[in-house]
Short mmCIF file of C-alpha atoms in Angstrom, two decimals:
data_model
loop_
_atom_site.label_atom_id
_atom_site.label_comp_id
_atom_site.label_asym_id
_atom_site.label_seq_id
_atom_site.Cartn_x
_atom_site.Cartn_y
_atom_site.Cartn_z
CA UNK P 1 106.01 177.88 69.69
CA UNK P 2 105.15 180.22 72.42
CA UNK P 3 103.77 182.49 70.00
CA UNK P 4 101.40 179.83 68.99
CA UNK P 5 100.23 179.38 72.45
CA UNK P 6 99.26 182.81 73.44
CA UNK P 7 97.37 183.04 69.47
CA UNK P 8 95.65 180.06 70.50
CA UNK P 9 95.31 180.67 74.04
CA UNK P 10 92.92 184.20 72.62
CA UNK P 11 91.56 182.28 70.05
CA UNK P 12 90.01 179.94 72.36
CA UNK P 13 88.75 183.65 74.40
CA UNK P 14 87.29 184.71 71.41
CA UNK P 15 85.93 181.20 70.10
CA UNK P 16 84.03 180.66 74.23
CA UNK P 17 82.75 184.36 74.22
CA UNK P 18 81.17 183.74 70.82
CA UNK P 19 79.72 180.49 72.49
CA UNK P 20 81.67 178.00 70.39
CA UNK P 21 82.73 175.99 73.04
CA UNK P 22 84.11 172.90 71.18
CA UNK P 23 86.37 175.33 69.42
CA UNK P 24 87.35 177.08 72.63
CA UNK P 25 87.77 173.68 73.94
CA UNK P 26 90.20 172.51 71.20
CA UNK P 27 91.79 176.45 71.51
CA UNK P 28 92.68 175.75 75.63
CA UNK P 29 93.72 172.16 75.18
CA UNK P 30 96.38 173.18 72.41
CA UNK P 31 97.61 176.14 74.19
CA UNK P 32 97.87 173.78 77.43
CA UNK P 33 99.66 171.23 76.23
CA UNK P 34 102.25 172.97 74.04
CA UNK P 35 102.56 176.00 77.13
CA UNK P 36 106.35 175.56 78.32
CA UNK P 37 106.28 173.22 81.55
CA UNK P 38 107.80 175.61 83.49
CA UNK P 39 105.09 178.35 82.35
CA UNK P 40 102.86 177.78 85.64
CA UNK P 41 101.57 181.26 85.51
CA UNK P 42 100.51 180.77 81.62
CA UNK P 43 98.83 177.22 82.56
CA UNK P 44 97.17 178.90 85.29
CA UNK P 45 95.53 181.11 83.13
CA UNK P 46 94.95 178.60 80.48
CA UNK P 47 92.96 176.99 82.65
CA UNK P 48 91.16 179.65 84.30
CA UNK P 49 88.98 179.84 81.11
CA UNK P 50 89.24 175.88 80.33
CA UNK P 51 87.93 174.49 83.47
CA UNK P 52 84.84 176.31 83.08
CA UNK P 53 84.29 175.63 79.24
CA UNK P 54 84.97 172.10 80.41
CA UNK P 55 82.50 172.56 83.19
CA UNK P 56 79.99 173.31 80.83
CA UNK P 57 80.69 170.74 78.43
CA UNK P 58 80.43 168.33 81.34
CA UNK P 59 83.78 167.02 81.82
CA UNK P 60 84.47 168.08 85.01
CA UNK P 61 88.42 168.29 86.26
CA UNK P 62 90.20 165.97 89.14
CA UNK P 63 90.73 167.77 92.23
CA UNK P 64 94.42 167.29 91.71
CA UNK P 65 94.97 169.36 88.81
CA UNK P 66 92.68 172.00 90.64
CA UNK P 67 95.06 171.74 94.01
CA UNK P 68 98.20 171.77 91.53
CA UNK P 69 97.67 174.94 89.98
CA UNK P 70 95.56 176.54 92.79
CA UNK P 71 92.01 176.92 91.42
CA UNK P 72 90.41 176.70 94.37
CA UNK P 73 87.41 178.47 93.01
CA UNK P 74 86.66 175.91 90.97
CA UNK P 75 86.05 173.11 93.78
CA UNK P 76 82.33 173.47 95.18
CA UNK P 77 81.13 174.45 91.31
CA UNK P 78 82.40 171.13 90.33
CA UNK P 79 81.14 169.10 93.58
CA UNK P 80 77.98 170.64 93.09
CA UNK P 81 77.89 169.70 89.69
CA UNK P 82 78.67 165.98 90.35
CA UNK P 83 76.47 165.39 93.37
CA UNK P 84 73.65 167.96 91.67
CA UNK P 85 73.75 170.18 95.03
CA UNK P 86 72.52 173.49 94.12
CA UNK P 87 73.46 174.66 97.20
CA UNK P 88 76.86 174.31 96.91
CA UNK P 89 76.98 174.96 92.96
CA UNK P 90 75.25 178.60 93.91
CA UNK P 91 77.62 178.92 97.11
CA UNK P 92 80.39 178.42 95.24
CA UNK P 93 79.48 180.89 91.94
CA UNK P 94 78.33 183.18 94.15
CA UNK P 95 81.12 183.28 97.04
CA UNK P 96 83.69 183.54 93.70
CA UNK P 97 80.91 185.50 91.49
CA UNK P 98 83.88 189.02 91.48
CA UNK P 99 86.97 186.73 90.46
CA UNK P 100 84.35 184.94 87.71
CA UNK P 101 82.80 188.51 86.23
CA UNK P 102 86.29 190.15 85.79
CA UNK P 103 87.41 186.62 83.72
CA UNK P 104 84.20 187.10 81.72
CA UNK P 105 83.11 183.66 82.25
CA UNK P 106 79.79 184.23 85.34
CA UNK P 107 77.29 183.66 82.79
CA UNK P 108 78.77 180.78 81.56
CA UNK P 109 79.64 178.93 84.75
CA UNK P 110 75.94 179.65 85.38
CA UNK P 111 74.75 178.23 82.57
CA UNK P 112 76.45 174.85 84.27
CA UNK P 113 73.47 175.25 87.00
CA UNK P 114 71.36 173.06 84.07
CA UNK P 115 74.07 170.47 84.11
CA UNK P 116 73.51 170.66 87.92
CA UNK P 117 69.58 170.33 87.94
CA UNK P 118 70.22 167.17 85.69
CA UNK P 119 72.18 165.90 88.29
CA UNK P 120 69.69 166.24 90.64
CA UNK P 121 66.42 165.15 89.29
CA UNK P 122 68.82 162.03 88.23
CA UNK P 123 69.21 161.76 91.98
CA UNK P 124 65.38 161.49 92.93
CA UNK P 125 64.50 159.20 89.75
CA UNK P 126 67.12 156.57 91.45
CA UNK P 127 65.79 157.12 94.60
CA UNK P 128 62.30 156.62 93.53
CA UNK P 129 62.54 153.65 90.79
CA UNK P 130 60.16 154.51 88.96
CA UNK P 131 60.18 155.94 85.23
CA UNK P 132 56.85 158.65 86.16
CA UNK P 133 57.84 160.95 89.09
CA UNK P 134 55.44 163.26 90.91
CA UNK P 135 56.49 166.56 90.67
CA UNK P 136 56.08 167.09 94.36
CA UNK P 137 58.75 164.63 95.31
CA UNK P 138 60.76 167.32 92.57
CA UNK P 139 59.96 169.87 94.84
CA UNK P 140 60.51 168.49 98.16
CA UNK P 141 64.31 167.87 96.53
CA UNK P 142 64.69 171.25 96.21
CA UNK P 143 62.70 172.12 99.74
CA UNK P 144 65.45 169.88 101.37
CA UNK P 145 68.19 171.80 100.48
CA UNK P 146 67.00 174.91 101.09
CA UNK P 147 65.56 176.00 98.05
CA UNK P 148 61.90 175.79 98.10
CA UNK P 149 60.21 176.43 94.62
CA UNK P 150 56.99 175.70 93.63
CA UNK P 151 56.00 173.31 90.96
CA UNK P 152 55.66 176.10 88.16
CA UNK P 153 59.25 176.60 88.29
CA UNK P 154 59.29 172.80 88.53
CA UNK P 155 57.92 172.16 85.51
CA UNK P 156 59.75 175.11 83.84
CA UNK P 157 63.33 173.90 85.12
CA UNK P 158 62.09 170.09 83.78
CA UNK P 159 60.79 171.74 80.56
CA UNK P 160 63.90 173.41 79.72
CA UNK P 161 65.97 170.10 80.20
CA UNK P 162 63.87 167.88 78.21
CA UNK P 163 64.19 170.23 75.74
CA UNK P 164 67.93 170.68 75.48
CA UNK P 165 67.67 166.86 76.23
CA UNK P 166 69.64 166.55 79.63
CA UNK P 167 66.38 164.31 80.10
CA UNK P 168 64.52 162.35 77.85
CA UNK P 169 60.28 161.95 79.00
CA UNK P 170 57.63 164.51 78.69
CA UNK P 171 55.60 166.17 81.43
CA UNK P 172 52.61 165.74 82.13
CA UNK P 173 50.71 169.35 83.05
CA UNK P 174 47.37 167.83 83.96
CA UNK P 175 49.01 165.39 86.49
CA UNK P 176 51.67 167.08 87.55
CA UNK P 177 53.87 163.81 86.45
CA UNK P 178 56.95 163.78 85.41
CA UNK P 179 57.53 160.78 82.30
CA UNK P 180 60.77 159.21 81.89
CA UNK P 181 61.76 157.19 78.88
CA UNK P 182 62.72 153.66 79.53
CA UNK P 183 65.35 153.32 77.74
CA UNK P 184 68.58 155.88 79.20
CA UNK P 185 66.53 159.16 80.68
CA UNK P 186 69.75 160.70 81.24
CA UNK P 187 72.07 160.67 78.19
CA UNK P 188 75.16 161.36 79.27
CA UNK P 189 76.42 161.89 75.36
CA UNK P 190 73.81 165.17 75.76
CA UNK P 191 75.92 166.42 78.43
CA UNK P 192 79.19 165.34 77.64
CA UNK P 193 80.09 166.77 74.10
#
């Protein structure tokens, strides 16, 4: 069996850096669950690639199973993630960014910063109640926490998440309006695969 593990354990390496992430996914869980349960170490480093092909998949872990095997690194990404505080998210990838590179998995923790923006812009449409959002009130999101961007990069972040349908609506260039549908803006079955 342990043989087993550590094929599907590099499997699932080879399956996330090919960016086949449901396979990787399926790769990790298998090796997880059949990895001895005295095998900490192995777990550990199971996980160290799962958690972020989870991440990105948008199942994000419980902060008990990230105290219990002592992935620390893992905490403000996924609190970020949740509460759609960039801050935090970029703290966090960028405070662990060494430990992330020599795993091999930066680029794809960053690729969770969409996931992230989602979050946010999910934020301000509660906050506003309204289905067409200004960009400015976008903007001054981002100016709040420290991040001030202009609406070009507004409309590029928004355009980019419409189209790998985080969001469902259109912009609106002319007006600088954002357009959300009516019926569920934010699909969650777009972000959790």
């Amino acid at each position: 069996m342990g043989e087993m593990v550590t094929y599907r354990y590099y499997i699932g390496r080879l399956n996330m850096f090919e960016d086949q992430y449901e396979l990787a996914e399926e790769n990790f869980d298998y090796a997880l669950r059949h990895c001895h349960h005295s095998a900490v170490g192995n777990k550990k480093r199971i996980l160290n690639y799962l958690v972020p092909v989870k991440l990105l998949r948008g199942r994000l872990p419980t902060n008990k199973l990230l105290e219990k095997y002592s992935l620390h690194e893992f905490v403000p990404l996924m609190n970020g993630m949740r509460t759609g505080n960039l801050i935090e998210f970029t703290n966090g990838l960028t405070k662990n960014q060494d430990i992330f590179i020599r795993r091999g998995t930066y680029l794809l923790l960053e690729k969770c910063k969409m996931i992230c923006y989602r979050n946010l812009f999910k934020r301000v449409y509660r906050i506003i109640g309204k289905e067409q959002i200004n960009l400015e009130y976008i903007a001054k999101s981002f100016k709040w926490l420290g991040m001030p961007i202009d609406l070009d990069e507004v409309e590029c972040i928004l355009a980019n998440l419409i189209y790998k349908q985080y969001i469902r609506g259109y912009l609106s260039h002319a007006k600088r309006v954002l357009v959300l549908s009516k019926k569920d803006p934010f699909p969650t079955s777009k972000v959790i695969k």
